[in-house]
Short mmCIF file of C-alpha atoms and ligand atoms in Angstrom, two decimals:
data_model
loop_
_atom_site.label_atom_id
_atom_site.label_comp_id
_atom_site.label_asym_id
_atom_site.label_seq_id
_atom_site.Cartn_x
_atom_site.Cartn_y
_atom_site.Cartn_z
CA UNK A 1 -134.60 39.10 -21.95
CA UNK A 2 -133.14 37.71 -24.73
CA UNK A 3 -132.68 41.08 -27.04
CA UNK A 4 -131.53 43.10 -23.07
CA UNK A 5 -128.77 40.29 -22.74
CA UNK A 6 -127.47 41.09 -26.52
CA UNK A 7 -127.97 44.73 -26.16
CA UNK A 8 -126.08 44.83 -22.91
CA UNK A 9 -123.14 42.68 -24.28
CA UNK A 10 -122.84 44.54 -27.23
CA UNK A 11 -122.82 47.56 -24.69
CA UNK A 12 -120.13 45.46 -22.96
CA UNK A 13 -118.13 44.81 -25.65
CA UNK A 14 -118.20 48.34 -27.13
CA UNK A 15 -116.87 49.76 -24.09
CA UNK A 16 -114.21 47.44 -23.55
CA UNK A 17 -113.10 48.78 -26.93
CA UNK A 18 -113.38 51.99 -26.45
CA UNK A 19 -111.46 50.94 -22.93
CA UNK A 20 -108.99 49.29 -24.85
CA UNK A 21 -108.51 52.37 -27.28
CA UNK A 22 -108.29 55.15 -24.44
CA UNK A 23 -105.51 52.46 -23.07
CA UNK A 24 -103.41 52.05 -26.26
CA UNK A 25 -103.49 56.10 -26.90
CA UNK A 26 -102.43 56.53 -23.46
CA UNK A 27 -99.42 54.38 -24.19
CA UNK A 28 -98.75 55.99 -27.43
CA UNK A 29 -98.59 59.46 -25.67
CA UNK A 30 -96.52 58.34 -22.49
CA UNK A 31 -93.88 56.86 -24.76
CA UNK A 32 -93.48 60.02 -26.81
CA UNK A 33 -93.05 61.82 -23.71
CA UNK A 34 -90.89 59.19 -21.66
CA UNK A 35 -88.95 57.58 -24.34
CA UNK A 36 -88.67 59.87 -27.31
CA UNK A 37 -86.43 62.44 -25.63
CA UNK A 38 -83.54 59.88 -25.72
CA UNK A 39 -84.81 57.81 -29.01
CA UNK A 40 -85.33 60.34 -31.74
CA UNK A 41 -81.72 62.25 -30.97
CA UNK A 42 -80.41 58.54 -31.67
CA UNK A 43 -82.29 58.11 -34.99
CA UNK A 44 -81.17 61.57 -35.79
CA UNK A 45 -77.38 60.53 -35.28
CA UNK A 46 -78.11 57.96 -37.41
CA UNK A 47 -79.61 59.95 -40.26
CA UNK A 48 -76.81 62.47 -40.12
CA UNK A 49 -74.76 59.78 -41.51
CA UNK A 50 -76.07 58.45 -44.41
CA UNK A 51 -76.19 60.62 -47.48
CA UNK A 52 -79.56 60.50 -49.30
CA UNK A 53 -79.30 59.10 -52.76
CA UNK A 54 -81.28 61.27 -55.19
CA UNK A 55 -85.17 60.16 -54.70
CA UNK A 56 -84.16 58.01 -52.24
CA UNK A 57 -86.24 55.31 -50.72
CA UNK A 58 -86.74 54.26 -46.81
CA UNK A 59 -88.63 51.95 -44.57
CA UNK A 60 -88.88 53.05 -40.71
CA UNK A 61 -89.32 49.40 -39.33
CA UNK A 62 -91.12 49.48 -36.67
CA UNK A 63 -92.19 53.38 -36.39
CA UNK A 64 -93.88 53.98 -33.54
CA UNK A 65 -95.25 57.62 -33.21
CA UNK A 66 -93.53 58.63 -36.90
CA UNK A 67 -91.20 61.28 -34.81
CA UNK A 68 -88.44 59.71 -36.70
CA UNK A 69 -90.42 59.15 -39.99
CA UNK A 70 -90.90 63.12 -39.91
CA UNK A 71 -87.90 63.62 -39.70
CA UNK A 72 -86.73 60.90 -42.89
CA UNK A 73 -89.85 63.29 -44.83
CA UNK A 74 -87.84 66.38 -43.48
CA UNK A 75 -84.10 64.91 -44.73
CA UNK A 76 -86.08 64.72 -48.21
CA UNK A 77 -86.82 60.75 -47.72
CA UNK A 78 -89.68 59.23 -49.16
CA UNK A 79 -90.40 57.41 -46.67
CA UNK A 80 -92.56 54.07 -45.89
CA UNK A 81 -93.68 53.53 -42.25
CA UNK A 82 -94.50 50.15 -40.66
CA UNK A 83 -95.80 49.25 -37.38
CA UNK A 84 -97.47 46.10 -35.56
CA UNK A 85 -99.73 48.11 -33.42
CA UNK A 86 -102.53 50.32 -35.17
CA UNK A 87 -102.58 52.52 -32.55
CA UNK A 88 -99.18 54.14 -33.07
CA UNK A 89 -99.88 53.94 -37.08
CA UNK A 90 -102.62 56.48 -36.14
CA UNK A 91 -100.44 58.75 -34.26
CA UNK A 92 -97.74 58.86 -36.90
CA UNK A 93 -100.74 59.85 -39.11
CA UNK A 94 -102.11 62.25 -36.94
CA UNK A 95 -98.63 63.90 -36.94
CA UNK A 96 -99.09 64.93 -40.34
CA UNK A 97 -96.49 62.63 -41.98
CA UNK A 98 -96.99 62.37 -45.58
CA UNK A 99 -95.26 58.42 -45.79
CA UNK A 100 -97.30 55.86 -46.49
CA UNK A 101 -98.08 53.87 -42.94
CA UNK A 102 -98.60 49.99 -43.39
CA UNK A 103 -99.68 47.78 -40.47
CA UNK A 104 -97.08 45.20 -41.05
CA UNK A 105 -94.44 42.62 -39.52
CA UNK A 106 -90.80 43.46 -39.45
CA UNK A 107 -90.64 39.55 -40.34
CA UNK A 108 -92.56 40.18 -43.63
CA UNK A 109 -91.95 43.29 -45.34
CA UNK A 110 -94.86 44.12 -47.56
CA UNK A 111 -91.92 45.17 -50.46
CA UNK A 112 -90.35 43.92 -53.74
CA UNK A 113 -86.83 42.73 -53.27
CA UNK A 114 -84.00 45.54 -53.74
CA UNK A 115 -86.16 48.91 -53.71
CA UNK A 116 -84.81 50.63 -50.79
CA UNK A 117 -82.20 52.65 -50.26
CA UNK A 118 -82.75 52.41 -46.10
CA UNK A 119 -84.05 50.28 -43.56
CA UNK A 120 -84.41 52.29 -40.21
CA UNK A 121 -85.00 50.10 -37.07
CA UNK A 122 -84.53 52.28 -33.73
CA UNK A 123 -85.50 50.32 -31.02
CA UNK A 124 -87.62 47.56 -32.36
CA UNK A 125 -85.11 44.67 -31.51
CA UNK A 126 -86.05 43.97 -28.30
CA UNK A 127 -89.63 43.64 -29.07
CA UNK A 128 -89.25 41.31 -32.43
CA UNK A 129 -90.36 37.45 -31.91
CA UNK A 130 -87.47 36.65 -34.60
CA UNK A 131 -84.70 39.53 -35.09
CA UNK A 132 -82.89 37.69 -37.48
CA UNK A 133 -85.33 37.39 -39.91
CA UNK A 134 -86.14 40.82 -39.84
CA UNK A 135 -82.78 41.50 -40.25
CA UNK A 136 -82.74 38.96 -43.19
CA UNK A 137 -86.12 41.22 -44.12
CA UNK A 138 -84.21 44.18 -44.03
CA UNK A 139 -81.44 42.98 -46.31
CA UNK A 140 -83.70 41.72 -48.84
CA UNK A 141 -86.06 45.15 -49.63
CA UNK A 142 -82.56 47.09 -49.90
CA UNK A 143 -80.95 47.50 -53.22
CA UNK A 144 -77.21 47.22 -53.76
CA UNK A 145 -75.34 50.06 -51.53
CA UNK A 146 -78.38 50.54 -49.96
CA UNK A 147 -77.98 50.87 -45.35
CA UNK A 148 -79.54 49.24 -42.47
CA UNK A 149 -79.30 51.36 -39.72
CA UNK A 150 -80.46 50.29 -36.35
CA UNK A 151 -80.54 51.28 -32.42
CA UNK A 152 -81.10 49.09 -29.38
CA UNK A 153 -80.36 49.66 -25.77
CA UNK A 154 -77.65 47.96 -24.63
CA UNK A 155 -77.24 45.13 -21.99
CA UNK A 156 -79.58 45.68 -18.49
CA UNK A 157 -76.89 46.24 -16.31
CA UNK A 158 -75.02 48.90 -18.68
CA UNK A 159 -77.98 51.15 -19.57
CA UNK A 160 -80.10 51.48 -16.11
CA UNK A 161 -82.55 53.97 -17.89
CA UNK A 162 -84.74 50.56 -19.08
CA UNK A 163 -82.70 47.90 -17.44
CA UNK A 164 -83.15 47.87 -13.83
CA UNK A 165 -86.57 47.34 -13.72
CA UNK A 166 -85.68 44.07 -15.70
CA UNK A 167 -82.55 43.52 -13.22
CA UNK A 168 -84.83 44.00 -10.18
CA UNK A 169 -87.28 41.48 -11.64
CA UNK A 170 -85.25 38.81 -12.05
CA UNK A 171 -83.51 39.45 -8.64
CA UNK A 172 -86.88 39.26 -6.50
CA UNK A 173 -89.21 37.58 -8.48
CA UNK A 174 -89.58 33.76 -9.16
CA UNK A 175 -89.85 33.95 -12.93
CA UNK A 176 -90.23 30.38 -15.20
CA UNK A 177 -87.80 29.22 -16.80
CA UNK A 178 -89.45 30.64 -20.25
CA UNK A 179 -89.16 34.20 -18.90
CA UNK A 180 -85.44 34.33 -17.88
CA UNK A 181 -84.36 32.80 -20.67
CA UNK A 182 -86.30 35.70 -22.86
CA UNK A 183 -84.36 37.71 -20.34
CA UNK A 184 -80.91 36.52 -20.74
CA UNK A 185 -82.06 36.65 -24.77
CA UNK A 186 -83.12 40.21 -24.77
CA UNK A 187 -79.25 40.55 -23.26
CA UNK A 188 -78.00 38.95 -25.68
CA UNK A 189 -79.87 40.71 -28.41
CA UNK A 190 -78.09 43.48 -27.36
CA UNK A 191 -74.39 42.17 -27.64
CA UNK A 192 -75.38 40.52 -31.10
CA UNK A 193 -76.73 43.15 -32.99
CA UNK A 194 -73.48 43.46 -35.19
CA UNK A 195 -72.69 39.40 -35.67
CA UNK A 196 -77.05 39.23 -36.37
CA UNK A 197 -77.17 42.35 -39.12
CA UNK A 198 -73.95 40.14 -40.46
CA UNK A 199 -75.28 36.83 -40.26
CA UNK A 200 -77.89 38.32 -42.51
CA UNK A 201 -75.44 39.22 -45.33
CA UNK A 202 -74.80 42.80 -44.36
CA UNK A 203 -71.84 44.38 -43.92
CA UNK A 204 -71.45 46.51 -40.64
CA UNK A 205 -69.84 50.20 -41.35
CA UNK A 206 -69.99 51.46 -37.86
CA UNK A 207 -70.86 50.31 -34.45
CA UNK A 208 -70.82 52.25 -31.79
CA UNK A 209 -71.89 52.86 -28.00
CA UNK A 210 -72.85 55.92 -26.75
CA UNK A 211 -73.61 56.70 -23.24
CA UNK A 212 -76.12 59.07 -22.05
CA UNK A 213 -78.04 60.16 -18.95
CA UNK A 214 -81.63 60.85 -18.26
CA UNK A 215 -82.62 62.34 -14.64
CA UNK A 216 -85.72 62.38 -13.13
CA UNK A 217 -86.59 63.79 -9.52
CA UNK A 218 -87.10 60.51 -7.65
CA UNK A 219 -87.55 56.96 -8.21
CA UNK A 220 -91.67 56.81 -8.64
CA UNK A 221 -91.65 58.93 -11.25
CA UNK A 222 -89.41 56.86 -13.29
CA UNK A 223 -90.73 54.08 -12.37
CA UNK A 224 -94.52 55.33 -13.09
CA UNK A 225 -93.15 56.84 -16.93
CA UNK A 226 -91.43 53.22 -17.61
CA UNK A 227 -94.86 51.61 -16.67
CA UNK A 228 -96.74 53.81 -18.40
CA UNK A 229 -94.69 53.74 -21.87
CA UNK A 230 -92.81 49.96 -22.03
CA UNK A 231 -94.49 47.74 -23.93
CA UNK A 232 -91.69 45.08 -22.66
CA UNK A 233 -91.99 45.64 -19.03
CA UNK A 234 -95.97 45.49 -19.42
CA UNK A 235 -95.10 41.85 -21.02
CA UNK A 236 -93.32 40.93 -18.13
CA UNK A 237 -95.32 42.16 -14.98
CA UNK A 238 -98.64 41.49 -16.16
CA UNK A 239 -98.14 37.65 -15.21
CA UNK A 240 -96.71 38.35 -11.59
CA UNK A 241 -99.79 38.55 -8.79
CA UNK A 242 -100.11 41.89 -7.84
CA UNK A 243 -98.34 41.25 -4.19
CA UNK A 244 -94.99 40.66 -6.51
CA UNK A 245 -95.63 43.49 -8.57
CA UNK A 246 -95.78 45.95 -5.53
CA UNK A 247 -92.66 43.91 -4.48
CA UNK A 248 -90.81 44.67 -7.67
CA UNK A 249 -91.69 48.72 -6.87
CA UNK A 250 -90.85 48.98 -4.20
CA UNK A 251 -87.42 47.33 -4.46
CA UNK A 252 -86.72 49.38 -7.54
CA UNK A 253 -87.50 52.16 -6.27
CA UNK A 254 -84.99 51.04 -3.52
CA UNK A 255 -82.49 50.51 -6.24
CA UNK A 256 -82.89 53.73 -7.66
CA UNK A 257 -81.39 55.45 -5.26
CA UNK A 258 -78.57 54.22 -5.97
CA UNK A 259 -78.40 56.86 -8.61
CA UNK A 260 -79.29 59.84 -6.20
CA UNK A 261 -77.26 63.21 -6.90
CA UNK A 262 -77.86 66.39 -5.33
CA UNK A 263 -79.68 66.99 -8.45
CA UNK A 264 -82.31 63.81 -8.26
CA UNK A 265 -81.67 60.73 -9.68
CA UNK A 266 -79.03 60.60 -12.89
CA UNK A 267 -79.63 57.55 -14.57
CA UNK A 268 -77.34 56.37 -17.04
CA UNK A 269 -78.81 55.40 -20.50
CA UNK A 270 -76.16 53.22 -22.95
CA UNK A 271 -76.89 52.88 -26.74
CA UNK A 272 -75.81 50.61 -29.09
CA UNK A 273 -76.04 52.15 -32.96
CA UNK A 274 -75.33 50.47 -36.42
CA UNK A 275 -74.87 51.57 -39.52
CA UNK A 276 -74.37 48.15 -42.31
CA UNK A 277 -74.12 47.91 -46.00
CA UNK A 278 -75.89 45.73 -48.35
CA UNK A 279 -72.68 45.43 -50.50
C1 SAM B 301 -89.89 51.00 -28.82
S1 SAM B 301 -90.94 51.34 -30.16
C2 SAM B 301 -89.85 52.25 -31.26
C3 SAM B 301 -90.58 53.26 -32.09
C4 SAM B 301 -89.72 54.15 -32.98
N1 SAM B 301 -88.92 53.37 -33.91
C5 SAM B 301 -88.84 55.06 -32.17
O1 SAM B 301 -87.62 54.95 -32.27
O2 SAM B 301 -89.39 55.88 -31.42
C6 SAM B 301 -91.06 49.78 -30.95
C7 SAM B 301 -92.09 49.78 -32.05
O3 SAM B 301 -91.95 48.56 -32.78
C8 SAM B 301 -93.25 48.08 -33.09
N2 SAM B 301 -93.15 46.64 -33.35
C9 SAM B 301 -93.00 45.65 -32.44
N3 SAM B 301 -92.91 44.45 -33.06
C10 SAM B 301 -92.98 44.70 -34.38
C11 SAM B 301 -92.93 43.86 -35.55
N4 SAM B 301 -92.79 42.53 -35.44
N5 SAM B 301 -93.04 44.44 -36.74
C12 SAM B 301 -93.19 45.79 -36.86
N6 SAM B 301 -93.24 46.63 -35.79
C13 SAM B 301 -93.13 46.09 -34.57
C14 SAM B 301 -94.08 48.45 -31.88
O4 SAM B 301 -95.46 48.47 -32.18
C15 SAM B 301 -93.53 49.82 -31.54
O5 SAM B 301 -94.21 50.84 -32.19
#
């Protein structure tokens, strides 16, 4: 009975893994195809604006797939990929990318001081435990003239595209105390990113905001792609029962109308993008 009971568990335990990996590719694949339509043209912006030094260096913080890392290896970057979660190392990898891929913390860097010439960071604010050491991160692996250039969503209420599923949860839902305030923070985030990249000891070149759209034909099928590909709104309905959680559907998808055209729903997306200097 013994040797059954450890066969079984190991059983158990192997399929909860292979559970866990079907899961995390699924993830990986529905972000590509919900998010990355909007993300990479961002990096891409980016990248159009900062001239490669000869051989130059740079670190995609924070890579995710590698769709953007391709395209630093495309520019003529040698580029160095990092990511917290193996599962979209593997993807970057199985996309053919030549970089080097390093499961590593934004917060610690696995780099010398000074040998960068860029430190990409598209859409990895909102996820870090401590931006501005990250930020401080980033500063430190540049070299002198070296850029930081970085993309975040803006505030909830500005770009609806992520937001409202965040603005519907904190109208309907009683959330602690802990919870709004990472709320009100990830807000903040937003508005901070030039005064945080400066409070690091970089020098912003360009800021700006850029407003887009993404449409989908009704409400459950952005709702379903958000669910399926946000890591951050995972985070924050996994501790409601699920009674609140087919509360918070329902009243988005009641707040998504809001946004009906004759075409669907248009959904406006707003960007923030930065572009500082390690003078
Ligand atoms: C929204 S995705 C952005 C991916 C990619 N940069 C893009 O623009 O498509 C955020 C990525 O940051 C990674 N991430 C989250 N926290 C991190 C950390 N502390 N250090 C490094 N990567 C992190 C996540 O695993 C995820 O792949």
């Amino acid at each position: 009975v013994g040797r059954l009971t450890t066969v079984l568990v190991a059983d158990r335990e192997r399929d909860l893994a292979e559970f866990k990996e079907l899961a995390e590719r699924r993830r990986v694949a529905a972000y590509e195809e919900f998010f990355s339509p909007t993300t990479d043209p961002c990096g891409r912006w980016l990248l159009d604006r900062i001239a490669r030094p000869g051989n130059g260096r740079a670190v995609d913080v924070g890579c995710g797939p590698g769709t953007l890392l391709k395209e630093l290896e495309r520019r003529g970057w040698q580029a160095l990929g990092v990511d917290l979660t193996e599962s979209m190392l593997r993807r970057a990898r199985a996309r053919g990318s030549a970089a080097n891929l390093i499961l590593a913390d934004a917060a610690a860097l696995p780099l010398p001081d000074g040998v960068v010439q860029l430190v990409l960071m598209a859409f990895v604010a909102p996820h870090l435990a401590d931006p501005d050491r990250a930020y401080r991160e980033a500063r430190r692996v540049l070299g002198p003239g070296g850029f930081l250039a970085c993309a975040t969503w803006r505030e909830s209420h500005r770009s609806p595209f992520t937001g409202l599923a965040f603005e519907v949860i904190r109208r309907c839902c009683r959330l602690s105390a802990e919870a709004l305030a990472l709320l009100d923070e990830l807000d903040d985030r937003a508005r901070r990113l030039p005064a945080a990249t400066a409070d690091a000891g970089l020098t912003p070149r360009m800021v700006r905001h850029v407003d887009g759209e993404r449409r989908f034909g009704d409400a459950e099928a952005w709702w379903r792609g958000l669910v399926a590909a946000s890591i951050g709104l995972t985070g924050v309905l996994q501790p409601l029962s699920p009674r609140e959680r087919r509360h918070v559907r329902a009243e988005f998808c009641a707040a998504a109308e809001a946004f009906r055209t004759g075409e669907g729903l248009r959904v406006p997306v707003a960007v923030t993008l930065l572009i500082a200097e390690r003078t």
